[in-house]
Tab-separated table of C-alpha atoms in Angstrom:
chain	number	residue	atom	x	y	z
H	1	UNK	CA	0.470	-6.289	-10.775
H	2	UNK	CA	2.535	-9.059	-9.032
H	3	UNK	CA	1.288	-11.973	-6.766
H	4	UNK	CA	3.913	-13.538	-4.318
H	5	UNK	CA	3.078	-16.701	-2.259
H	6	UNK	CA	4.898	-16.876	0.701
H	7	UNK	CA	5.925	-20.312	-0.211
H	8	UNK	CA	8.251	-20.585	3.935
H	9	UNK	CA	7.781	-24.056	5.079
H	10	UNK	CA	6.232	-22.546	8.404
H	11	UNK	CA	3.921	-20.814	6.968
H	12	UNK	CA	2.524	-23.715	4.608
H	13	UNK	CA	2.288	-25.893	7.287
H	14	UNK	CA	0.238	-23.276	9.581
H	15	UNK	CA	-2.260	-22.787	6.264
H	16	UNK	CA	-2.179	-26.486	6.046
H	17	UNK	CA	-3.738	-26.572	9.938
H	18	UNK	CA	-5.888	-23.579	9.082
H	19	UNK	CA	-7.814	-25.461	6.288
H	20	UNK	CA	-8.383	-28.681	8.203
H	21	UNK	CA	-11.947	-28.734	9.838
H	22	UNK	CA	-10.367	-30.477	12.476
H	23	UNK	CA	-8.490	-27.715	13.737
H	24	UNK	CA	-10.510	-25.877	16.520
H	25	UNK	CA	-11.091	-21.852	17.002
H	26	UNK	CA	-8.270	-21.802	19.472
H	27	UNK	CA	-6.014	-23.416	17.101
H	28	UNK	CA	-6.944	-21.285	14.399
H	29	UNK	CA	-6.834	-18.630	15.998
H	30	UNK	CA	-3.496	-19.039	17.427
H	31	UNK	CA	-2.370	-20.278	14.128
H	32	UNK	CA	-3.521	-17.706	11.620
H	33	UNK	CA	-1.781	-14.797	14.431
H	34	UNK	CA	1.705	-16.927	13.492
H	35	UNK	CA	1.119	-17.251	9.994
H	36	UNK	CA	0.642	-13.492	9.675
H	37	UNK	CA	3.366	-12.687	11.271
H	38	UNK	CA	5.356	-14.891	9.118
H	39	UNK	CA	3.826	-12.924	5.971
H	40	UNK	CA	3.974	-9.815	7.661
H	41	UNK	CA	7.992	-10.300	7.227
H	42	UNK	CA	7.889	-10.717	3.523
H	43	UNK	CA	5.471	-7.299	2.616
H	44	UNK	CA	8.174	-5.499	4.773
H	45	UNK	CA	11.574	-6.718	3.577
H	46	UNK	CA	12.088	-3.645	0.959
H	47	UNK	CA	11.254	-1.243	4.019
H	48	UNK	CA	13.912	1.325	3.964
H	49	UNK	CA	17.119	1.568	6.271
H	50	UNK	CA	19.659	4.675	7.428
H	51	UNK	CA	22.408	4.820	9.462
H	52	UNK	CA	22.464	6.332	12.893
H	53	UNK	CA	25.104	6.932	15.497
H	54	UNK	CA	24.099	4.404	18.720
H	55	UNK	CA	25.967	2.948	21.431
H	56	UNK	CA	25.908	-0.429	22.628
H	57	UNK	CA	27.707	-0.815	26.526
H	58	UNK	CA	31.018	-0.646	24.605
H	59	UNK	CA	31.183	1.939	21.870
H	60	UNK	CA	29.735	4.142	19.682
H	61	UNK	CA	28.845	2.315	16.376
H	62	UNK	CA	27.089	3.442	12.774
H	63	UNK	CA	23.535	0.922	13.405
H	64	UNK	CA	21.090	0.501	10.519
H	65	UNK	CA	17.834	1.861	11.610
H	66	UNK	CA	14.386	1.904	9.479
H	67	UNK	CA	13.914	5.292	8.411
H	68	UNK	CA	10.702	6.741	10.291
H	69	UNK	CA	8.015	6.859	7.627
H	70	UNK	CA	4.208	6.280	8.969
H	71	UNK	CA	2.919	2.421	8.369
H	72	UNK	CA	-0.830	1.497	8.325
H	73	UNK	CA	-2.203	-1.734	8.666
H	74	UNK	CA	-5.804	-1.602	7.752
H	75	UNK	CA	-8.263	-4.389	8.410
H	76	UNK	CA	-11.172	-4.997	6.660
H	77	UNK	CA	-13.594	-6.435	9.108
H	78	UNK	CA	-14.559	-8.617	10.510
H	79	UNK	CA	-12.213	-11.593	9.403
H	80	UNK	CA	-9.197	-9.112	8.585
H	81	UNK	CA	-8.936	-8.709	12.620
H	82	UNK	CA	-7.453	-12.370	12.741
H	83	UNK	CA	-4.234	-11.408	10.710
H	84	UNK	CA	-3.949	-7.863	11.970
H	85	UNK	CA	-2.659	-9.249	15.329
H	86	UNK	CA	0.297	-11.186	14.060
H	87	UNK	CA	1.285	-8.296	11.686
H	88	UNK	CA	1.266	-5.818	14.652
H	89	UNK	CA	3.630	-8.118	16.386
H	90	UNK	CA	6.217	-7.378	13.734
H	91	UNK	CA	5.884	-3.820	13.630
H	92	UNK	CA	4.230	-2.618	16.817
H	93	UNK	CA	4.139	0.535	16.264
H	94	UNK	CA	2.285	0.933	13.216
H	95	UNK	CA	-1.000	3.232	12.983
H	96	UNK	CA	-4.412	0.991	12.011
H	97	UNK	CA	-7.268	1.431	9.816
H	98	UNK	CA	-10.665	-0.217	9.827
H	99	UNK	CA	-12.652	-0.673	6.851
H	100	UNK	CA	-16.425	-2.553	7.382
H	101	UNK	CA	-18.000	-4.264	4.371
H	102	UNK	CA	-21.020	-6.991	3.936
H	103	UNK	CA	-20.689	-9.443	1.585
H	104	UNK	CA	-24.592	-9.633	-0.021
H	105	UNK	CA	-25.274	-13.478	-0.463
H	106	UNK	CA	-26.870	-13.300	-3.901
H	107	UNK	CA	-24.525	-10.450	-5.818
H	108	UNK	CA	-21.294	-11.147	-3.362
H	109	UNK	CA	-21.022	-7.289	-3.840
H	110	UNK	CA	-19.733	-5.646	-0.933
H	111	UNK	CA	-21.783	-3.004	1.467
H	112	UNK	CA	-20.086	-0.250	3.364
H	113	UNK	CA	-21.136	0.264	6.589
H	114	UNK	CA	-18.007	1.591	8.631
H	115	UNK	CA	-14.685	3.270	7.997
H	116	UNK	CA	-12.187	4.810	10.188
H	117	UNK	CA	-8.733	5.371	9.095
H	118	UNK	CA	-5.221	7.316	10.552
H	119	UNK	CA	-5.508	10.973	9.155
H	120	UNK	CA	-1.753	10.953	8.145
H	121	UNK	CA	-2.815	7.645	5.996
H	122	UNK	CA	-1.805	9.678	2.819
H	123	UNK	CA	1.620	9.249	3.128
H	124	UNK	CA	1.511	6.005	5.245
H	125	UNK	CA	2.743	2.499	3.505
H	126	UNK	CA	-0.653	0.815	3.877
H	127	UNK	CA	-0.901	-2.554	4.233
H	128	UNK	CA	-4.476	-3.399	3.505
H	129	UNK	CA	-5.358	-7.169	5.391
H	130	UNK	CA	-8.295	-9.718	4.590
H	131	UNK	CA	-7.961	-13.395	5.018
H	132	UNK	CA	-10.085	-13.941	1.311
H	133	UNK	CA	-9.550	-12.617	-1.666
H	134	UNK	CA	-12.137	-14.553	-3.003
H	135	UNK	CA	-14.255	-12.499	-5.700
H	136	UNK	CA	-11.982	-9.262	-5.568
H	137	UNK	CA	-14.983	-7.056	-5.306
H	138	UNK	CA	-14.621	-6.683	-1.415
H	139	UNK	CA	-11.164	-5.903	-1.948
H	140	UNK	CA	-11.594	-3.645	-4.726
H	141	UNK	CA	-14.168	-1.423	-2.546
H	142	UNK	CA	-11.356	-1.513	-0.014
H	143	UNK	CA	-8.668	0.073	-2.224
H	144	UNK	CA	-10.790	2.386	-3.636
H	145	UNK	CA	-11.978	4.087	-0.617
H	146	UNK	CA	-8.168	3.607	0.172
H	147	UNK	CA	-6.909	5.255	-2.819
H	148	UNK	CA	-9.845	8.172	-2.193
H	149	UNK	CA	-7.768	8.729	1.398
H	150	UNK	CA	-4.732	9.931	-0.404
H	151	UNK	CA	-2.950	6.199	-0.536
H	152	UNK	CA	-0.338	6.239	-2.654
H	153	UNK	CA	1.335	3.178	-1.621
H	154	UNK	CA	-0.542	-0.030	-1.170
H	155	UNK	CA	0.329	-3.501	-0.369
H	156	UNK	CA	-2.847	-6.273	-0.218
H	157	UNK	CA	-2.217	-9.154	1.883
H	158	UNK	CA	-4.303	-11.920	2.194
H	159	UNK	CA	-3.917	-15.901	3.002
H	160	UNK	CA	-5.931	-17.611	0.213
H	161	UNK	CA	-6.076	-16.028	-2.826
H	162	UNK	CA	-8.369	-17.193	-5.948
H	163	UNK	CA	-7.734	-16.525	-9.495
H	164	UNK	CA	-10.560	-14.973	-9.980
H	165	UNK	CA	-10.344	-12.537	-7.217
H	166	UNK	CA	-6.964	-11.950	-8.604
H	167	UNK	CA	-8.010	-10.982	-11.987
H	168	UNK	CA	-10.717	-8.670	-10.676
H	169	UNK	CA	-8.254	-6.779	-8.497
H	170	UNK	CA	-5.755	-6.767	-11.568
H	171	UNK	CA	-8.273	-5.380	-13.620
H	172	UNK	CA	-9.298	-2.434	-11.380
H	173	UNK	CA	-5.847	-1.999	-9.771
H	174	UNK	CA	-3.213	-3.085	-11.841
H	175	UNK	CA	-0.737	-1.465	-9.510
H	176	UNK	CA	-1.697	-3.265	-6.713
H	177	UNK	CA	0.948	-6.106	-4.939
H	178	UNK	CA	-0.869	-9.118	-3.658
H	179	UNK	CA	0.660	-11.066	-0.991
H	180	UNK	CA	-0.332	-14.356	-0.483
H	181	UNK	CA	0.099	-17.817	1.638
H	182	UNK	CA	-1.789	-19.871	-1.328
H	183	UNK	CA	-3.601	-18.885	-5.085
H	184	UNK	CA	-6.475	-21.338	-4.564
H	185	UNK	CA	-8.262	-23.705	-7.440
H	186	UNK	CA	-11.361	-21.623	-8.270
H	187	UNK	CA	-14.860	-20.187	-6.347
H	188	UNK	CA	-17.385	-22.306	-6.061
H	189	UNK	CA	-21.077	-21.176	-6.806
H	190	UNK	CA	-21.562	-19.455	-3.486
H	191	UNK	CA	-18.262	-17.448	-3.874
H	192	UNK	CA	-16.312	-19.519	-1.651
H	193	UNK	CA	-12.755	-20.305	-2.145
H	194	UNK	CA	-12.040	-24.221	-2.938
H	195	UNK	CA	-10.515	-26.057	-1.446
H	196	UNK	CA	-10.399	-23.149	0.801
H	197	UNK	CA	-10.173	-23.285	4.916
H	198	UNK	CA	-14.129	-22.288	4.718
H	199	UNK	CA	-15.538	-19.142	6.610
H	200	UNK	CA	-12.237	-17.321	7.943
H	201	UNK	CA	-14.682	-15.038	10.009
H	202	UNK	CA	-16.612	-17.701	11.441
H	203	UNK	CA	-13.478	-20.105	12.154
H	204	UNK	CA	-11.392	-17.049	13.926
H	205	UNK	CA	-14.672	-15.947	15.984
H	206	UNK	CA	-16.699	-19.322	16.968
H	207	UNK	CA	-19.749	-18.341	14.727
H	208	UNK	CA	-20.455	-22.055	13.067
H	209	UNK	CA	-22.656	-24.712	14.225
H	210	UNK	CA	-20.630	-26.984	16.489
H	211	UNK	CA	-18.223	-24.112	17.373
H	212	UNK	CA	-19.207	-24.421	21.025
H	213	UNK	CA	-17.701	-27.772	20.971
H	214	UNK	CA	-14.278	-27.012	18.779
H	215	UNK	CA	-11.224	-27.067	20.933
């Protein structure tokens, strides 16, 4: 299994804004869209190129042009909607895959309760995107019911990453790429990610006291 932190000044500064609880739901919003994008660039860099005969308004040239091959993006909800945007602006035309899990407070095991993925998925690049990999059990559901689809090729993209999550997705997927913007200290005794950026689903959708009143 690797790990690779996007380490691009741009993108450190944007996680930087997304883990101050001064920055607003607007501003995170807007923010973890960019950031995405950013990473988004960096899980797709081996993507594969042929040349094609094209021509510009004043010849015919040999252009390098991806070769088509299906590419999923598949968000694990609810939080994994707030990267899926700014990956989807880098490759537009890429199929999409929900997965729905529930986090129970006192196990932090995860709960299915909806999945709808691309039926050519099986020979899709799938890029599976959650903001936390915090325990690795959410994630570890995901892949599985991934890997039951016919997924072959998997990429895990996330933009705080702790070690322990790590280790419990290297355990059960040792084949698995992680993608990250930042491998975090440790979990705290609730499971959250420290020093973290807090509740990515509650900062991207207004759902925290105060929220009202964050612009």
């Amino acid at each position: 299994m690797s790990v690779v932190i996007v380490g691009h000044p741009l993108v450190q500064h944007g996680l930087s804004i997304l883990r101050s609880d001064a920055t607003g739901t607007a501003m995170f919003r807007s923010t973890a869209r960019r950031i995405s994008a950013l990473i988004a660039y960096e899980v797709l860099r081996d993507l594969p190129l042929e040349t094609r005969t094209i021509t510009t308004p004043l010849e015919t040239m040999q252009a390098p042009c991806l070769v088509q091959r299906p590419l999923c993006f598949v968000s694990v909800l609810r939080a994994g909607s707030g990267i899926l945007d700014g990956m989807l602006d880098v490759a537009p035309w890429a199929s999409v895959g929900h997965i729905g899990l529930d986090r129970d407070p006192e196990t932090l095991r995860p709960k299915q309760y909806y999945l709808k993925l691309p039926d050519n998925i099986g020979q899709a690049l799938t890029v599976l995107v959650d903001p936390m990999l915090a325990t690795g059990y959410s994630a570890c559901a995901a892949l599985e019911l991934l890997k039951q689809a016919g997924c072959t090729e998997i990429r895990l993209v996330c933009l705080l990453a702790a070690p322990e999550g790590i280790a419990v997705v290297s355990a059960t997927h040792p084949d698995m790429p992680i993608y990250t913007a930042s491998v975090d200290r440790a979990l705290d005794a609730h499971g959250y990610i420290r020093p973290g950026l807090g509740d990515a689903g509650d900062r991207l959708f207004g759902t925290f006291a105060g929220a009202e009143m964050a612009f």
